[in-house]
Amino acid sequence: MGRGGRREILSALYAAAVLLAFFPGSTGAAESDTGTAYVWNPARHASIQLDNWKSKAGDDTAWAAPGFADGDWPESDHTGKLWLSEGMDPKGVRWFRVRVRIASQPDSLDPLYLHAFHNPDAQEIYWDGVLVGTNGRVARDAAGEKPGKVFQSLRIPPSLCAPGTHLMAMRVSNFRQFSGGMGFIQIGSLKPLQNGLHGQFVLLIFLAGIFFIAGIYHFANFMTRIQPTYILFSLFCLGCTLQTLPVFIAVYNVFDMAEFLWADALSTFGWSIMMTSLPLFFISEFSALGRKWYWLVAGLVACITLPLELAILDRLPPGMYGFFSKSNDVLGFAAIVFSLGITAWALWKKKAGSGAASLGLVFLLSGVALGEIFKLQWAWALGLTCLILLLNSSLARNLTRQSMAFQENNLRGARLEIELLKKNIQPHFLLNSLRSITDWLEREPKVAARLVNSLASELRMMLKMSSERIIPLAEEIKLCRSHLEVMGLRGHRVLSLETRGIGGEERIPPMVLHTLLEMGLEETEEGPEPIRFQIGIRPGSGLRLSLSHDAPLKARWQRSPDETGLKYVRARLEEAFPGKWTLRPGAAPAGTGWQAEIDIDDVAALPPVRSRSAGVGGDALHPP
């Protein structure tokens, strides 16, 4: 399943075989009556593929003759194999021979044709010793060689197609690429060959379209939601597109072998992206592994795939290609098995989407196994398509659930916001404030004016903030100070607010600390004793806020938790930082005082500059 030479590069073009295989008579099976010849019967076989060729290094035109004895020539079991994988010299001139028996005379209106996807640089094709076609210019050195085209369609002269056994020979040279090969050679009637080729192109465009559309769709989701799962799946889909599309473009436009080398390199780069993003996607989707695993997987894949890229571009000794090719095969299996292990664990934990992901990986692994064991070139492509369709469906359902949850949180937050505003401006709060203003007017008009200004400032800030999603922490602290000033003047009590390690640019949802501060006040014993609140940042990753005071609390039976306030705080945190926050309110662990801790694991809550040298400051709010 790795980039094992031209066979794997061109395998995508043969994905249409899965369609052709279901229609008897559309593809003639290669048969042999003596073990040395393929049989083509125009009445039974639309086309046959020539796989087993005898070959020998060297250059002698006598080897094109049908009567030449080639019994001592070794036979290759697959034409797509590179010379390196056969233990041959990766560069030079080599001859290939195969026998074909024509069972009956072909129709003069539908003559015999040859379709070839070539691997080496240049070829000469002989039929019964007669030169019937060339592709590029075969030479005995790189200077004289001229690369041919990657695809060739050749008509065999009818005068050479009489019933009987014929000898087809190919003289090939390879000096510009890291290793030669043979290619995929088919013979048959022109129309079936063309239909098969067009069917391959249509299926390849269809698969590449699925990969590309899925990749762009999830890239757009990533741009709107900034979640690593979407960008990793997008990269995987776009890597699949890059792994197949350059080969299609090169073959469809009949590139020469020198140009095709770059399509090969791009295809290998797409393979590298696929093998990097596949396991990382499942890590992001179903596990809680740290970022070091992302770098570990990416580094391991790069160490295995990039040398193969350099070998294809002839930047490494050709002998190293075999090792890196096998390493990429092992990498592909390891990435699938590793991903399958993660999804199996997620399935055991009953995580959403794990069933579809596991089924898709089983399809992919089955396709890879069928391709490697039974040489079914289409199995890998179909397994990959099943995986992407199932993952795309699972992610779409997750996206729908997230959107519905987000809308529900917005509605809940709006309802709780209304309830909280009603609570803070309810009649008894305003009446008590007005009564305090009246008392101060009789004794200290300046203090009464101060209370009016503080009350107006608090209400003005509350109305302004209520429609925001997140605000700077400095604004929230300013609101808290206004509220403490109002409550201190009303209760003739010293209320103070101090900050520790806060720069002010941190971001939280509006009125969260204000609501928690109000809860802390309600649980405190009444009396003239001062209350000192503290807002600070605790050490740790993300934003770790704490709000506390050290005043005595009411007896437990006198304390009634403010459920509306807690619901509002939780709804606001979930709306701003879905799934990335925790809230812990209640009595302080030491037994005296009250505290609330908020942990936010989201970069949106952090300040642009993590400098904490400048604090917001703290004031004691004393009634006169």
JSON list of C-alpha atoms in Angstrom, two decimals, residues 211-423:
[
{"chain": "A", "resi": 211, "resn": "PHE", "atom": "CA", "xyz": [-11.73, 13.26, -1.25]},
{"chain": "A", "resi": 212, "resn": "PHE", "atom": "CA", "xyz": [-11.39, 16.88, -2.34]},
{"chain": "A", "resi": 213, "resn": "ILE", "atom": "CA", "xyz": [-14.93, 17.99, -1.44]},
{"chain": "A", "resi": 214, "resn": "ALA", "atom": "CA", "xyz": [-14.69, 16.35, 1.98]},
{"chain": "A", "resi": 215, "resn": "GLY", "atom": "CA", "xyz": [-11.32, 18.03, 2.57]},
{"chain": "A", "resi": 216, "resn": "ILE", "atom": "CA", "xyz": [-12.54, 21.51, 1.63]},
{"chain": "A", "resi": 217, "resn": "TYR", "atom": "CA", "xyz": [-15.76, 21.12, 3.63]},
{"chain": "A", "resi": 218, "resn": "HIS", "atom": "CA", "xyz": [-13.96, 20.21, 6.85]},
{"chain": "A", "resi": 219, "resn": "PHE", "atom": "CA", "xyz": [-11.30, 22.87, 6.26]},
{"chain": "A", "resi": 220, "resn": "ALA", "atom": "CA", "xyz": [-14.15, 25.41, 6.22]},
{"chain": "A", "resi": 221, "resn": "ASN", "atom": "CA", "xyz": [-15.47, 23.89, 9.46]},
{"chain": "A", "resi": 222, "resn": "PHE", "atom": "CA", "xyz": [-12.02, 24.30, 10.99]},
{"chain": "A", "resi": 223, "resn": "MET", "atom": "CA", "xyz": [-11.87, 27.96, 9.97]},
{"chain": "A", "resi": 224, "resn": "THR", "atom": "CA", "xyz": [-15.16, 28.65, 11.77]},
{"chain": "A", "resi": 225, "resn": "ARG", "atom": "CA", "xyz": [-14.60, 26.47, 14.86]},
{"chain": "A", "resi": 226, "resn": "ILE", "atom": "CA", "xyz": [-10.77, 26.15, 15.13]},
{"chain": "A", "resi": 227, "resn": "GLN", "atom": "CA", "xyz": [-10.84, 22.51, 16.28]},
{"chain": "A", "resi": 228, "resn": "PRO", "atom": "CA", "xyz": [-7.85, 20.30, 15.39]},
{"chain": "A", "resi": 229, "resn": "THR", "atom": "CA", "xyz": [-10.10, 17.36, 14.47]},
{"chain": "A", "resi": 230, "resn": "TYR", "atom": "CA", "xyz": [-11.45, 19.19, 11.42]},
{"chain": "A", "resi": 231, "resn": "ILE", "atom": "CA", "xyz": [-8.09, 20.32, 10.05]},
{"chain": "A", "resi": 232, "resn": "LEU", "atom": "CA", "xyz": [-6.57, 16.83, 10.52]},
{"chain": "A", "resi": 233, "resn": "PHE", "atom": "CA", "xyz": [-9.43, 15.16, 8.67]},
{"chain": "A", "resi": 234, "resn": "SER", "atom": "CA", "xyz": [-9.25, 17.86, 6.01]},
{"chain": "A", "resi": 235, "resn": "LEU", "atom": "CA", "xyz": [-5.52, 17.20, 5.56]},
{"chain": "A", "resi": 236, "resn": "PHE", "atom": "CA", "xyz": [-6.17, 13.47, 5.30]},
{"chain": "A", "resi": 237, "resn": "CYS", "atom": "CA", "xyz": [-8.76, 13.97, 2.55]},
{"chain": "A", "resi": 238, "resn": "LEU", "atom": "CA", "xyz": [-6.60, 16.47, 0.66]},
{"chain": "A", "resi": 239, "resn": "GLY", "atom": "CA", "xyz": [-3.64, 14.10, 1.01]},
{"chain": "A", "resi": 240, "resn": "CYS", "atom": "CA", "xyz": [-5.76, 11.36, -0.60]},
{"chain": "A", "resi": 241, "resn": "THR", "atom": "CA", "xyz": [-6.52, 13.77, -3.44]},
{"chain": "A", "resi": 242, "resn": "LEU", "atom": "CA", "xyz": [-2.86, 14.62, -3.89]},
{"chain": "A", "resi": 243, "resn": "GLN", "atom": "CA", "xyz": [-1.95, 10.94, -3.79]},
{"chain": "A", "resi": 244, "resn": "THR", "atom": "CA", "xyz": [-4.17, 10.15, -6.80]},
{"chain": "A", "resi": 245, "resn": "LEU", "atom": "CA", "xyz": [-4.79, 13.33, -8.80]},
{"chain": "A", "resi": 246, "resn": "PRO", "atom": "CA", "xyz": [-1.24, 14.05, -10.13]},
{"chain": "A", "resi": 247, "resn": "VAL", "atom": "CA", "xyz": [-1.11, 10.54, -11.62]},
{"chain": "A", "resi": 248, "resn": "PHE", "atom": "CA", "xyz": [-4.43, 11.08, -13.36]},
{"chain": "A", "resi": 249, "resn": "ILE", "atom": "CA", "xyz": [-3.34, 14.45, -14.76]},
{"chain": "A", "resi": 250, "resn": "ALA", "atom": "CA", "xyz": [-0.05, 12.99, -15.98]},
{"chain": "A", "resi": 251, "resn": "VAL", "atom": "CA", "xyz": [-1.70, 10.03, -17.72]},
{"chain": "A", "resi": 252, "resn": "TYR", "atom": "CA", "xyz": [-4.69, 11.95, -19.09]},
{"chain": "A", "resi": 253, "resn": "ASN", "atom": "CA", "xyz": [-2.42, 14.60, -20.61]},
{"chain": "A", "resi": 254, "resn": "VAL", "atom": "CA", "xyz": [0.13, 11.98, -21.73]},
{"chain": "A", "resi": 255, "resn": "PHE", "atom": "CA", "xyz": [3.14, 13.45, -19.94]},
{"chain": "A", "resi": 256, "resn": "ASP", "atom": "CA", "xyz": [6.56, 12.17, -20.86]},
{"chain": "A", "resi": 257, "resn": "MET", "atom": "CA", "xyz": [8.49, 10.16, -18.29]},
{"chain": "A", "resi": 258, "resn": "ALA", "atom": "CA", "xyz": [10.59, 13.13, -17.17]},
{"chain": "A", "resi": 259, "resn": "GLU", "atom": "CA", "xyz": [7.44, 15.10, -16.31]},
{"chain": "A", "resi": 260, "resn": "PHE", "atom": "CA", "xyz": [5.79, 12.07, -14.79]},
{"chain": "A", "resi": 261, "resn": "LEU", "atom": "CA", "xyz": [8.61, 11.85, -12.25]},
{"chain": "A", "resi": 262, "resn": "TRP", "atom": "CA", "xyz": [7.27, 15.00, -10.57]},
{"chain": "A", "resi": 263, "resn": "ALA", "atom": "CA", "xyz": [3.74, 13.59, -10.53]},
{"chain": "A", "resi": 264, "resn": "ASP", "atom": "CA", "xyz": [5.25, 10.57, -8.79]},
{"chain": "A", "resi": 265, "resn": "ALA", "atom": "CA", "xyz": [6.92, 12.85, -6.22]},
{"chain": "A", "resi": 266, "resn": "LEU", "atom": "CA", "xyz": [3.68, 14.77, -5.58]},
{"chain": "A", "resi": 267, "resn": "SER", "atom": "CA", "xyz": [1.81, 11.51, -5.17]},
{"chain": "A", "resi": 268, "resn": "THR", "atom": "CA", "xyz": [4.36, 10.36, -2.60]},
{"chain": "A", "resi": 269, "resn": "PHE", "atom": "CA", "xyz": [4.02, 13.69, -0.77]},
{"chain": "A", "resi": 270, "resn": "GLY", "atom": "CA", "xyz": [0.26, 13.10, -0.64]},
{"chain": "A", "resi": 271, "resn": "TRP", "atom": "CA", "xyz": [0.95, 9.68, 0.85]},
{"chain": "A", "resi": 272, "resn": "SER", "atom": "CA", "xyz": [3.10, 11.33, 3.53]},
{"chain": "A", "resi": 273, "resn": "ILE", "atom": "CA", "xyz": [0.28, 13.74, 4.43]},
{"chain": "A", "resi": 274, "resn": "MET", "atom": "CA", "xyz": [-2.18, 10.84, 4.63]},
{"chain": "A", "resi": 275, "resn": "MET", "atom": "CA", "xyz": [-0.02, 8.74, 6.93]},
{"chain": "A", "resi": 276, "resn": "THR", "atom": "CA", "xyz": [0.67, 11.73, 9.18]},
{"chain": "A", "resi": 277, "resn": "SER", "atom": "CA", "xyz": [-2.88, 12.99, 9.54]},
{"chain": "A", "resi": 278, "resn": "LEU", "atom": "CA", "xyz": [-4.67, 9.61, 9.80]},
{"chain": "A", "resi": 279, "resn": "PRO", "atom": "CA", "xyz": [-3.41, 8.57, 13.27]},
{"chain": "A", "resi": 280, "resn": "LEU", "atom": "CA", "xyz": [-3.36, 12.19, 14.48]},
{"chain": "A", "resi": 281, "resn": "PHE", "atom": "CA", "xyz": [-7.02, 12.55, 13.54]},
{"chain": "A", "resi": 282, "resn": "PHE", "atom": "CA", "xyz": [-8.03, 9.59, 15.70]},
{"chain": "A", "resi": 283, "resn": "ILE", "atom": "CA", "xyz": [-5.83, 10.80, 18.55]},
{"chain": "A", "resi": 284, "resn": "SER", "atom": "CA", "xyz": [-7.56, 14.18, 18.41]},
{"chain": "A", "resi": 285, "resn": "GLU", "atom": "CA", "xyz": [-11.06, 12.74, 18.03]},
{"chain": "A", "resi": 286, "resn": "PHE", "atom": "CA", "xyz": [-11.09, 9.95, 20.61]},
{"chain": "A", "resi": 287, "resn": "SER", "atom": "CA", "xyz": [-8.18, 10.25, 23.04]},
{"chain": "A", "resi": 288, "resn": "ALA", "atom": "CA", "xyz": [-6.71, 12.76, 25.44]},
{"chain": "A", "resi": 289, "resn": "LEU", "atom": "CA", "xyz": [-3.04, 12.26, 24.52]},
{"chain": "A", "resi": 290, "resn": "GLY", "atom": "CA", "xyz": [-0.85, 15.32, 24.84]},
{"chain": "A", "resi": 291, "resn": "ARG", "atom": "CA", "xyz": [0.72, 17.40, 22.10]},
{"chain": "A", "resi": 292, "resn": "LYS", "atom": "CA", "xyz": [3.98, 15.50, 22.33]},
{"chain": "A", "resi": 293, "resn": "TRP", "atom": "CA", "xyz": [2.22, 12.55, 20.65]},
{"chain": "A", "resi": 294, "resn": "TYR", "atom": "CA", "xyz": [1.38, 14.75, 17.67]},
{"chain": "A", "resi": 295, "resn": "TRP", "atom": "CA", "xyz": [5.04, 15.70, 17.22]},
{"chain": "A", "resi": 296, "resn": "LEU", "atom": "CA", "xyz": [6.17, 12.11, 17.79]},
{"chain": "A", "resi": 297, "resn": "VAL", "atom": "CA", "xyz": [3.85, 10.70, 15.12]},
{"chain": "A", "resi": 298, "resn": "ALA", "atom": "CA", "xyz": [4.61, 13.51, 12.64]},
{"chain": "A", "resi": 299, "resn": "GLY", "atom": "CA", "xyz": [8.37, 13.10, 13.15]},
{"chain": "A", "resi": 300, "resn": "LEU", "atom": "CA", "xyz": [8.22, 9.31, 12.74]},
{"chain": "A", "resi": 301, "resn": "VAL", "atom": "CA", "xyz": [6.21, 9.55, 9.51]},
{"chain": "A", "resi": 302, "resn": "ALA", "atom": "CA", "xyz": [8.54, 12.22, 8.12]},
{"chain": "A", "resi": 303, "resn": "CYS", "atom": "CA", "xyz": [11.61, 10.06, 8.81]},
{"chain": "A", "resi": 304, "resn": "ILE", "atom": "CA", "xyz": [10.05, 7.19, 6.85]},
{"chain": "A", "resi": 305, "resn": "THR", "atom": "CA", "xyz": [8.31, 8.96, 3.94]},
{"chain": "A", "resi": 306, "resn": "LEU", "atom": "CA", "xyz": [10.69, 11.79, 3.09]},
{"chain": "A", "resi": 307, "resn": "PRO", "atom": "CA", "xyz": [13.65, 9.50, 2.22]},
{"chain": "A", "resi": 308, "resn": "LEU", "atom": "CA", "xyz": [11.34, 7.68, -0.21]},
{"chain": "A", "resi": 309, "resn": "GLU", "atom": "CA", "xyz": [10.60, 11.04, -1.82]},
{"chain": "A", "resi": 310, "resn": "LEU", "atom": "CA", "xyz": [14.33, 11.71, -2.20]},
{"chain": "A", "resi": 311, "resn": "ALA", "atom": "CA", "xyz": [14.86, 8.23, -3.66]},
{"chain": "A", "resi": 312, "resn": "ILE", "atom": "CA", "xyz": [12.16, 8.79, -6.29]},
{"chain": "A", "resi": 313, "resn": "LEU", "atom": "CA", "xyz": [13.78, 12.10, -7.25]},
{"chain": "A", "resi": 314, "resn": "ASP", "atom": "CA", "xyz": [17.09, 10.23, -7.57]},
{"chain": "A", "resi": 315, "resn": "ARG", "atom": "CA", "xyz": [18.66, 12.15, -4.67]},
{"chain": "A", "resi": 316, "resn": "LEU", "atom": "CA", "xyz": [19.58, 8.96, -2.80]},
{"chain": "A", "resi": 317, "resn": "PRO", "atom": "CA", "xyz": [21.40, 5.82, -3.99]},
{"chain": "A", "resi": 318, "resn": "PRO", "atom": "CA", "xyz": [18.87, 3.57, -5.81]},
{"chain": "A", "resi": 319, "resn": "GLY", "atom": "CA", "xyz": [19.77, 0.65, -3.56]},
{"chain": "A", "resi": 320, "resn": "MET", "atom": "CA", "xyz": [18.15, 2.44, -0.60]},
{"chain": "A", "resi": 321, "resn": "TYR", "atom": "CA", "xyz": [14.77, 2.56, -2.31]},
{"chain": "A", "resi": 322, "resn": "GLY", "atom": "CA", "xyz": [13.82, -1.00, -1.43]},
{"chain": "A", "resi": 323, "resn": "PHE", "atom": "CA", "xyz": [14.33, -0.42, 2.30]},
{"chain": "A", "resi": 324, "resn": "PHE", "atom": "CA", "xyz": [12.30, 2.78, 2.39]},
{"chain": "A", "resi": 325, "resn": "SER", "atom": "CA", "xyz": [9.59, 1.27, 0.19]},
{"chain": "A", "resi": 326, "resn": "LYS", "atom": "CA", "xyz": [9.15, -1.62, 2.63]},
{"chain": "A", "resi": 327, "resn": "SER", "atom": "CA", "xyz": [9.24, 0.84, 5.53]},
{"chain": "A", "resi": 328, "resn": "ASN", "atom": "CA", "xyz": [6.36, 2.76, 3.95]},
{"chain": "A", "resi": 329, "resn": "ASP", "atom": "CA", "xyz": [4.37, -0.46, 3.56]},
{"chain": "A", "resi": 330, "resn": "VAL", "atom": "CA", "xyz": [4.92, -1.21, 7.25]},
{"chain": "A", "resi": 331, "resn": "LEU", "atom": "CA", "xyz": [4.07, 2.41, 8.12]},
{"chain": "A", "resi": 332, "resn": "GLY", "atom": "CA", "xyz": [0.75, 2.18, 6.30]},
{"chain": "A", "resi": 333, "resn": "PHE", "atom": "CA", "xyz": [-0.28, -0.98, 8.12]},
{"chain": "A", "resi": 334, "resn": "ALA", "atom": "CA", "xyz": [0.96, 0.42, 11.45]},
{"chain": "A", "resi": 335, "resn": "ALA", "atom": "CA", "xyz": [-0.99, 3.67, 11.02]},
{"chain": "A", "resi": 336, "resn": "ILE", "atom": "CA", "xyz": [-4.21, 1.75, 10.31]},
{"chain": "A", "resi": 337, "resn": "VAL", "atom": "CA", "xyz": [-3.71, -0.72, 13.16]},
{"chain": "A", "resi": 338, "resn": "PHE", "atom": "CA", "xyz": [-2.81, 2.11, 15.58]},
{"chain": "A", "resi": 339, "resn": "SER", "atom": "CA", "xyz": [-5.92, 4.05, 14.55]},
{"chain": "A", "resi": 340, "resn": "LEU", "atom": "CA", "xyz": [-8.02, 0.90, 14.88]},
{"chain": "A", "resi": 341, "resn": "GLY", "atom": "CA", "xyz": [-6.71, 0.42, 18.42]},
{"chain": "A", "resi": 342, "resn": "ILE", "atom": "CA", "xyz": [-7.73, 3.97, 19.38]},
{"chain": "A", "resi": 343, "resn": "THR", "atom": "CA", "xyz": [-11.22, 3.55, 17.89]},
{"chain": "A", "resi": 344, "resn": "ALA", "atom": "CA", "xyz": [-11.63, 0.16, 19.60]},
{"chain": "A", "resi": 345, "resn": "TRP", "atom": "CA", "xyz": [-10.85, 1.81, 22.93]},
{"chain": "A", "resi": 346, "resn": "ALA", "atom": "CA", "xyz": [-13.31, 4.62, 22.09]},
{"chain": "A", "resi": 347, "resn": "LEU", "atom": "CA", "xyz": [-15.92, 2.01, 21.15]},
{"chain": "A", "resi": 348, "resn": "TRP", "atom": "CA", "xyz": [-15.43, 0.32, 24.51]},
{"chain": "A", "resi": 349, "resn": "LYS", "atom": "CA", "xyz": [-15.88, 3.72, 26.19]},
{"chain": "A", "resi": 350, "resn": "LYS", "atom": "CA", "xyz": [-19.03, 4.26, 24.06]},
{"chain": "A", "resi": 351, "resn": "LYS", "atom": "CA", "xyz": [-17.78, 7.52, 22.58]},
{"chain": "A", "resi": 352, "resn": "ALA", "atom": "CA", "xyz": [-19.85, 9.14, 19.84]},
{"chain": "A", "resi": 353, "resn": "GLY", "atom": "CA", "xyz": [-18.68, 8.32, 16.32]},
{"chain": "A", "resi": 354, "resn": "SER", "atom": "CA", "xyz": [-16.42, 5.44, 17.37]},
{"chain": "A", "resi": 355, "resn": "GLY", "atom": "CA", "xyz": [-18.62, 2.81, 15.69]},
{"chain": "A", "resi": 356, "resn": "ALA", "atom": "CA", "xyz": [-18.50, 4.43, 12.25]},
{"chain": "A", "resi": 357, "resn": "ALA", "atom": "CA", "xyz": [-14.76, 5.10, 12.58]},
{"chain": "A", "resi": 358, "resn": "SER", "atom": "CA", "xyz": [-14.03, 1.48, 13.54]},
{"chain": "A", "resi": 359, "resn": "LEU", "atom": "CA", "xyz": [-16.11, 0.15, 10.65]},
{"chain": "A", "resi": 360, "resn": "GLY", "atom": "CA", "xyz": [-14.37, 2.47, 8.19]},
{"chain": "A", "resi": 361, "resn": "LEU", "atom": "CA", "xyz": [-10.93, 1.34, 9.38]},
{"chain": "A", "resi": 362, "resn": "VAL", "atom": "CA", "xyz": [-11.98, -2.31, 9.05]},
{"chain": "A", "resi": 363, "resn": "PHE", "atom": "CA", "xyz": [-13.00, -1.59, 5.43]},
{"chain": "A", "resi": 364, "resn": "LEU", "atom": "CA", "xyz": [-9.67, 0.13, 4.78]},
{"chain": "A", "resi": 365, "resn": "LEU", "atom": "CA", "xyz": [-7.61, -2.63, 6.38]},
{"chain": "A", "resi": 366, "resn": "SER", "atom": "CA", "xyz": [-9.57, -5.25, 4.43]},
{"chain": "A", "resi": 367, "resn": "GLY", "atom": "CA", "xyz": [-8.94, -3.36, 1.20]},
{"chain": "A", "resi": 368, "resn": "VAL", "atom": "CA", "xyz": [-5.23, -3.14, 1.91]},
{"chain": "A", "resi": 369, "resn": "ALA", "atom": "CA", "xyz": [-5.03, -6.84, 2.79]},
{"chain": "A", "resi": 370, "resn": "LEU", "atom": "CA", "xyz": [-6.92, -7.85, -0.37]},
{"chain": "A", "resi": 371, "resn": "GLY", "atom": "CA", "xyz": [-4.66, -5.65, -2.47]},
{"chain": "A", "resi": 372, "resn": "GLU", "atom": "CA", "xyz": [-1.48, -7.09, -0.98]},
{"chain": "A", "resi": 373, "resn": "ILE", "atom": "CA", "xyz": [-2.53, -10.75, -0.88]},
{"chain": "A", "resi": 374, "resn": "PHE", "atom": "CA", "xyz": [-4.65, -11.11, -4.02]},
{"chain": "A", "resi": 375, "resn": "LYS", "atom": "CA", "xyz": [-3.17, -8.19, -6.00]},
{"chain": "A", "resi": 376, "resn": "LEU", "atom": "CA", "xyz": [-6.58, -6.50, -6.33]},
{"chain": "A", "resi": 377, "resn": "GLN", "atom": "CA", "xyz": [-5.61, -2.99, -7.35]},
{"chain": "A", "resi": 378, "resn": "TRP", "atom": "CA", "xyz": [-9.09, -1.59, -6.68]},
{"chain": "A", "resi": 379, "resn": "ALA", "atom": "CA", "xyz": [-9.48, -2.86, -3.11]},
{"chain": "A", "resi": 380, "resn": "TRP", "atom": "CA", "xyz": [-7.29, -0.17, -1.52]},
{"chain": "A", "resi": 381, "resn": "ALA", "atom": "CA", "xyz": [-9.14, 2.68, -3.26]},
{"chain": "A", "resi": 382, "resn": "LEU", "atom": "CA", "xyz": [-12.58, 1.36, -2.31]},
{"chain": "A", "resi": 383, "resn": "GLY", "atom": "CA", "xyz": [-11.56, 0.73, 1.30]},
{"chain": "A", "resi": 384, "resn": "LEU", "atom": "CA", "xyz": [-10.23, 4.27, 1.52]},
{"chain": "A", "resi": 385, "resn": "THR", "atom": "CA", "xyz": [-13.44, 5.67, 0.04]},
{"chain": "A", "resi": 386, "resn": "CYS", "atom": "CA", "xyz": [-15.57, 3.75, 2.56]},
{"chain": "A", "resi": 387, "resn": "LEU", "atom": "CA", "xyz": [-13.45, 5.12, 5.42]},
{"chain": "A", "resi": 388, "resn": "ILE", "atom": "CA", "xyz": [-13.79, 8.73, 4.28]},
{"chain": "A", "resi": 389, "resn": "LEU", "atom": "CA", "xyz": [-17.54, 8.45, 3.69]},
{"chain": "A", "resi": 390, "resn": "LEU", "atom": "CA", "xyz": [-18.13, 6.92, 7.14]},
{"chain": "A", "resi": 391, "resn": "LEU", "atom": "CA", "xyz": [-15.89, 9.45, 8.90]},
{"chain": "A", "resi": 392, "resn": "ASN", "atom": "CA", "xyz": [-17.49, 12.31, 7.01]},
{"chain": "A", "resi": 393, "resn": "SER", "atom": "CA", "xyz": [-20.95, 11.09, 8.04]},
{"chain": "A", "resi": 394, "resn": "SER", "atom": "CA", "xyz": [-19.85, 10.75, 11.68]},
{"chain": "A", "resi": 395, "resn": "LEU", "atom": "CA", "xyz": [-18.29, 14.22, 11.77]},
{"chain": "A", "resi": 396, "resn": "ALA", "atom": "CA", "xyz": [-21.38, 15.72, 10.14]},
{"chain": "A", "resi": 397, "resn": "ARG", "atom": "CA", "xyz": [-23.57, 14.20, 12.87]},
{"chain": "A", "resi": 398, "resn": "ASN", "atom": "CA", "xyz": [-21.20, 15.50, 15.55]},
{"chain": "A", "resi": 399, "resn": "LEU", "atom": "CA", "xyz": [-21.31, 18.92, 13.94]},
{"chain": "A", "resi": 400, "resn": "THR", "atom": "CA", "xyz": [-25.11, 18.87, 14.01]},
{"chain": "A", "resi": 401, "resn": "ARG", "atom": "CA", "xyz": [-25.11, 17.88, 17.67]},
{"chain": "A", "resi": 402, "resn": "GLN", "atom": "CA", "xyz": [-22.62, 20.62, 18.50]},
{"chain": "A", "resi": 403, "resn": "SER", "atom": "CA", "xyz": [-24.70, 23.22, 16.65]},
{"chain": "A", "resi": 404, "resn": "MET", "atom": "CA", "xyz": [-27.84, 22.15, 18.46]},
{"chain": "A", "resi": 405, "resn": "ALA", "atom": "CA", "xyz": [-26.04, 22.20, 21.82]},
{"chain": "A", "resi": 406, "resn": "PHE", "atom": "CA", "xyz": [-24.61, 25.62, 21.01]},
{"chain": "A", "resi": 407, "resn": "GLN", "atom": "CA", "xyz": [-28.05, 27.00, 20.18]},
{"chain": "A", "resi": 408, "resn": "GLU", "atom": "CA", "xyz": [-29.50, 25.44, 23.31]},
{"chain": "A", "resi": 409, "resn": "ASN", "atom": "CA", "xyz": [-26.72, 27.00, 25.41]},
{"chain": "A", "resi": 410, "resn": "ASN", "atom": "CA", "xyz": [-27.39, 30.37, 23.80]},
{"chain": "A", "resi": 411, "resn": "LEU", "atom": "CA", "xyz": [-31.10, 30.14, 24.60]},
{"chain": "A", "resi": 412, "resn": "ARG", "atom": "CA", "xyz": [-30.40, 28.95, 28.14]},
{"chain": "A", "resi": 413, "resn": "GLY", "atom": "CA", "xyz": [-27.86, 31.70, 28.61]},
{"chain": "A", "resi": 414, "resn": "ALA", "atom": "CA", "xyz": [-30.31, 34.31, 27.35]},
{"chain": "A", "resi": 415, "resn": "ARG", "atom": "CA", "xyz": [-33.03, 33.08, 29.70]},
{"chain": "A", "resi": 416, "resn": "LEU", "atom": "CA", "xyz": [-30.68, 33.00, 32.67]},
{"chain": "A", "resi": 417, "resn": "GLU", "atom": "CA", "xyz": [-29.34, 36.42, 31.73]},
{"chain": "A", "resi": 418, "resn": "ILE", "atom": "CA", "xyz": [-32.86, 37.82, 31.88]},
{"chain": "A", "resi": 419, "resn": "GLU", "atom": "CA", "xyz": [-33.44, 36.12, 35.22]},
{"chain": "A", "resi": 420, "resn": "LEU", "atom": "CA", "xyz": [-30.18, 37.48, 36.58]},
{"chain": "A", "resi": 421, "resn": "LEU", "atom": "CA", "xyz": [-30.90, 41.00, 35.38]},
{"chain": "A", "resi": 422, "resn": "LYS", "atom": "CA", "xyz": [-34.36, 40.77, 36.93]},
{"chain": "A", "resi": 423, "resn": "LYS", "atom": "CA", "xyz": [-32.77, 39.65, 40.16]}
]
